[in-house]
mmCIF file of C-alpha atoms in Angstrom:
data_model
loop_
_atom_site.group_PDB
_atom_site.id
_atom_site.type_symbol
_atom_site.label_atom_id
_atom_site.label_comp_id
_atom_site.label_asym_id
_atom_site.label_seq_id
_atom_site.Cartn_x
_atom_site.Cartn_y
_atom_site.Cartn_z
ATOM 1 C CA MET A 25 -27.962 23.096 -21.373
ATOM 2 C CA PRO A 26 -32.138 22.737 -20.111
ATOM 3 C CA LEU A 27 -32.521 21.583 -16.203
ATOM 4 C CA ARG A 28 -33.593 18.035 -17.311
ATOM 5 C CA SER A 29 -30.598 17.075 -19.401
ATOM 6 C CA TRP A 30 -28.098 18.306 -16.880
ATOM 7 C CA ILE A 31 -30.038 16.404 -14.204
ATOM 8 C CA THR A 32 -30.348 13.130 -16.121
ATOM 9 C CA ALA A 33 -26.257 13.605 -17.701
ATOM 10 C CA ALA A 34 -25.350 13.919 -13.695
ATOM 11 C CA ALA A 35 -27.453 10.932 -12.871
ATOM 12 C CA PHE A 36 -25.133 8.708 -15.186
ATOM 13 C CA ALA A 37 -21.897 10.665 -14.348
ATOM 14 C CA THR A 38 -22.427 9.199 -11.003
ATOM 15 C CA LEU A 39 -23.986 5.995 -12.290
ATOM 16 C CA LEU A 40 -20.755 5.184 -14.276
ATOM 17 C CA SER A 41 -18.064 6.295 -11.330
ATOM 18 C CA ALA A 42 -19.955 4.026 -8.937
ATOM 19 C CA CYS A 43 -19.123 1.522 -10.977
ATOM 20 C CA ALA A 44 -15.271 1.792 -10.996
ATOM 21 C CA ASP A 45 -12.716 -0.514 -11.072
ATOM 22 C CA PRO A 46 -11.789 -1.099 -7.818
ATOM 23 C CA GLU A 47 -7.674 -1.504 -8.900
ATOM 24 C CA GLU A 48 -8.050 2.285 -10.921
ATOM 25 C CA GLN A 49 -9.475 3.560 -7.320
ATOM 26 C CA PHE A 50 -6.942 2.210 -5.370
ATOM 27 C CA LYS A 51 -4.220 3.609 -7.983
ATOM 28 C CA ALA A 52 -6.103 7.818 -8.234
ATOM 29 C CA GLY A 53 -3.488 8.362 -10.579
ATOM 30 C CA ARG A 54 -0.191 7.190 -9.223
ATOM 31 C CA LEU A 55 2.740 6.026 -11.618
ATOM 32 C CA TYR A 56 3.474 2.027 -11.132
ATOM 33 C CA ASP A 57 7.357 1.324 -10.398
ATOM 34 C CA ALA A 58 8.433 -2.216 -11.058
ATOM 35 C CA CYS A 59 10.464 -1.596 -7.427
ATOM 36 C CA ASP A 60 13.619 -3.817 -8.667
ATOM 37 C CA ARG A 61 16.169 -1.578 -8.169
ATOM 38 C CA ALA A 62 18.157 -1.773 -5.649
ATOM 39 C CA TRP A 63 18.596 1.366 -3.094
ATOM 40 C CA PRO A 64 20.639 0.289 0.173
ATOM 41 C CA VAL A 65 19.598 1.271 3.194
ATOM 42 C CA CYS A 66 19.557 -1.076 6.508
ATOM 43 C CA THR A 67 22.389 -3.435 5.672
ATOM 44 C CA THR A 68 20.260 -4.201 2.961
ATOM 45 C CA THR A 69 18.280 -2.877 -0.454
ATOM 46 C CA GLY A 70 14.930 -1.026 -0.844
ATOM 47 C CA GLY A 71 13.579 -2.328 -4.917
ATOM 48 C CA CYS A 72 12.706 0.825 -5.492
ATOM 49 C CA VAL A 73 11.717 4.761 -3.238
ATOM 50 C CA VAL A 74 7.589 5.100 -2.941
ATOM 51 C CA GLY A 75 6.292 8.398 -1.443
ATOM 52 C CA ASN A 76 2.207 9.377 -2.389
ATOM 53 C CA ALA A 77 2.711 9.334 -6.174
ATOM 54 C CA GLN A 78 3.120 6.018 -6.904
ATOM 55 C CA TYR A 79 1.910 2.289 -6.577
ATOM 56 C CA LEU A 80 3.886 -1.072 -6.137
ATOM 57 C CA GLU A 81 2.751 -4.542 -7.888
ATOM 58 C CA GLY A 82 3.069 -8.045 -6.222
ATOM 59 C CA ARG A 83 2.532 -11.268 -4.976
ATOM 60 C CA PHE A 84 2.762 -13.345 -1.936
ATOM 61 C CA PRO A 85 4.138 -15.646 -0.328
ATOM 62 C CA GLY A 86 7.303 -13.374 0.171
ATOM 63 C CA THR A 87 8.767 -10.344 1.135
ATOM 64 C CA ARG A 88 8.413 -6.639 -0.620
ATOM 65 C CA ARG A 89 11.588 -4.371 0.497
ATOM 66 C CA PHE A 90 10.778 -0.897 -0.148
ATOM 67 C CA VAL A 91 12.451 2.621 0.865
ATOM 68 C CA VAL A 92 9.846 5.902 2.188
ATOM 69 C CA ARG A 93 11.681 8.925 2.628
ATOM 70 C CA THR A 94 10.460 11.920 5.185
ATOM 71 C CA GLN A 95 11.509 15.773 6.066
ATOM 72 C CA GLY A 96 10.991 14.671 9.181
ATOM 73 C CA GLN A 97 8.659 13.437 11.882
ATOM 74 C CA ALA A 98 5.788 11.015 9.616
ATOM 75 C CA GLU A 99 2.873 9.078 9.383
ATOM 76 C CA ILE A 100 3.652 6.447 6.829
ATOM 77 C CA ALA A 101 0.771 4.309 6.343
ATOM 78 C CA VAL A 102 0.814 1.231 3.860
ATOM 79 C CA LEU A 103 -2.630 0.142 2.180
ATOM 80 C CA MET A 104 -3.058 -2.712 -0.285
ATOM 81 C CA LEU A 105 -5.702 -3.647 -2.155
ATOM 82 C CA LEU A 106 -5.867 -7.825 -2.586
ATOM 83 C CA LYS A 107 -6.349 -8.959 -6.717
ATOM 84 C CA THR A 108 -5.795 -12.113 -5.548
ATOM 85 C CA GLN A 109 -6.320 -14.260 -2.212
ATOM 86 C CA GLY A 110 -5.402 -17.916 -2.141
ATOM 87 C CA ALA A 111 -4.173 -19.957 1.007
ATOM 88 C CA THR A 112 -3.946 -17.355 4.396
ATOM 89 C CA GLY A 113 -0.532 -18.251 5.258
ATOM 90 C CA ALA A 114 0.301 -17.968 9.704
ATOM 91 C CA GLU A 115 1.170 -14.321 9.219
ATOM 92 C CA THR A 116 1.771 -11.519 6.990
ATOM 93 C CA ARG A 117 4.336 -8.508 9.266
ATOM 94 C CA PHE A 118 4.334 -4.883 8.581
ATOM 95 C CA GLU A 119 8.016 -3.288 9.748
ATOM 96 C CA TRP A 120 8.808 0.012 10.006
ATOM 97 C CA ASN A 121 12.446 1.523 10.156
ATOM 98 C CA GLU A 122 13.651 4.578 11.682
ATOM 99 C CA ALA A 123 16.137 6.464 9.267
ATOM 100 C CA GLY A 124 19.453 5.203 10.241
ATOM 101 C CA CYS A 125 17.625 2.059 11.135
ATOM 102 C CA GLY A 126 18.131 2.299 14.782
ATOM 103 C CA THR A 127 14.905 1.348 15.770
ATOM 104 C CA LYS A 128 11.617 -0.309 13.980
ATOM 105 C CA SER A 129 7.815 -0.511 14.591
ATOM 106 C CA VAL A 130 6.516 -3.533 14.296
ATOM 107 C CA GLU A 131 2.907 -5.090 13.444
ATOM 108 C CA ALA A 132 1.239 -8.076 12.377
ATOM 109 C CA ILE A 133 -1.591 -9.790 11.072
ATOM 110 C CA GLU A 134 -2.176 -13.402 12.096
ATOM 111 C CA GLY A 135 -3.860 -15.885 9.313
ATOM 112 C CA LEU A 136 -7.100 -15.472 8.041
ATOM 113 C CA SER A 137 -7.521 -11.979 9.405
ATOM 114 C CA LEU A 138 -5.808 -10.499 6.793
ATOM 115 C CA PHE A 139 -8.327 -11.518 4.147
ATOM 116 C CA LYS A 140 -10.797 -11.150 6.322
ATOM 117 C CA GLU A 141 -9.808 -7.573 6.789
ATOM 118 C CA TYR A 142 -9.764 -7.057 2.944
ATOM 119 C CA GLU A 143 -13.064 -8.297 2.604
ATOM 120 C CA ALA A 144 -14.644 -5.628 5.849
ATOM 121 C CA LEU A 145 -12.747 -2.776 4.031
ATOM 122 C CA GLY A 146 -11.641 -3.429 0.502
ATOM 123 C CA GLU A 147 -8.600 -2.711 2.244
ATOM 124 C CA VAL A 148 -5.376 -3.806 3.500
ATOM 125 C CA ARG A 149 -3.649 -0.264 5.818
ATOM 126 C CA ARG A 150 -1.480 -0.659 8.331
ATOM 127 C CA VAL A 151 0.082 2.535 9.688
ATOM 128 C CA ALA A 152 3.195 3.920 12.026
ATOM 129 C CA LYS A 153 4.841 7.239 13.036
ATOM 130 C CA VAL A 154 8.657 7.696 12.267
ATOM 131 C CA HIS A 155 9.703 10.359 14.109
ATOM 132 C CA ARG A 156 13.360 11.254 11.801
ATOM 133 C CA GLU A 157 13.854 12.906 8.704
ATOM 134 C CA GLY A 158 15.634 10.735 5.921
ATOM 135 C CA ASP A 159 15.109 7.134 4.515
ATOM 136 C CA HIS A 160 13.303 4.673 6.232
ATOM 137 C CA LEU A 161 13.290 1.243 5.323
ATOM 138 C CA ILE A 162 9.401 -0.747 4.972
ATOM 139 C CA GLU A 163 9.299 -4.308 4.796
ATOM 140 C CA ILE A 164 5.837 -6.621 4.071
ATOM 141 C CA THR A 165 6.391 -10.817 4.678
ATOM 142 C CA SER A 166 3.993 -12.717 3.812
ATOM 143 C CA ASP A 167 3.081 -16.711 3.804
ATOM 144 C CA ALA A 168 -0.123 -15.695 2.347
ATOM 145 C CA THR A 169 -1.040 -16.352 -1.306
ATOM 146 C CA ALA A 170 -2.114 -13.669 -2.598
ATOM 147 C CA ASP A 171 -1.779 -10.692 -5.730
ATOM 148 C CA TYR A 172 -1.773 -7.248 -4.564
ATOM 149 C CA LEU A 173 -1.682 -3.427 -5.343
ATOM 150 C CA LEU A 174 0.592 -1.136 -2.795
ATOM 151 C CA LYS A 175 0.740 2.171 -2.659
ATOM 152 C CA VAL A 176 1.369 4.043 0.754
ATOM 153 C CA GLU A 177 0.516 7.918 1.351
ATOM 154 C CA VAL A 178 3.101 10.233 3.904
ATOM 155 C CA ARG A 179 1.887 12.406 6.208
#
């Protein structure tokens, strides 16, 4: 392929990638999980076990519960892409339970800050460190009105 044709093809590919759908970029080859089962954990249930290969869809207001398994100490990042935004609500709360459910980390985002963070960064991201191997219940509760995609990154 002549150099000029190669440069034109590369420029076209770059242009196409710049126009990629934000939802597809967020999913990045992950598989959809309806998260509609009942995994027992922490005297309640999570709808699914989520790792680095899945994504979920959901709607606020409400609570999303799911399980993340770790092989030991890990950092669990929860990332959300907001497909729609409605009423801001008062609070969006993230909880990471340790395996065995003796302790948990909690982080809250107040009202409009959820939408402002999303608009500024293109995602909402919260991270917590867990210290024990096993099943960790993750709960996200919000009274905001929004449709979202959710994924986790376990490191």
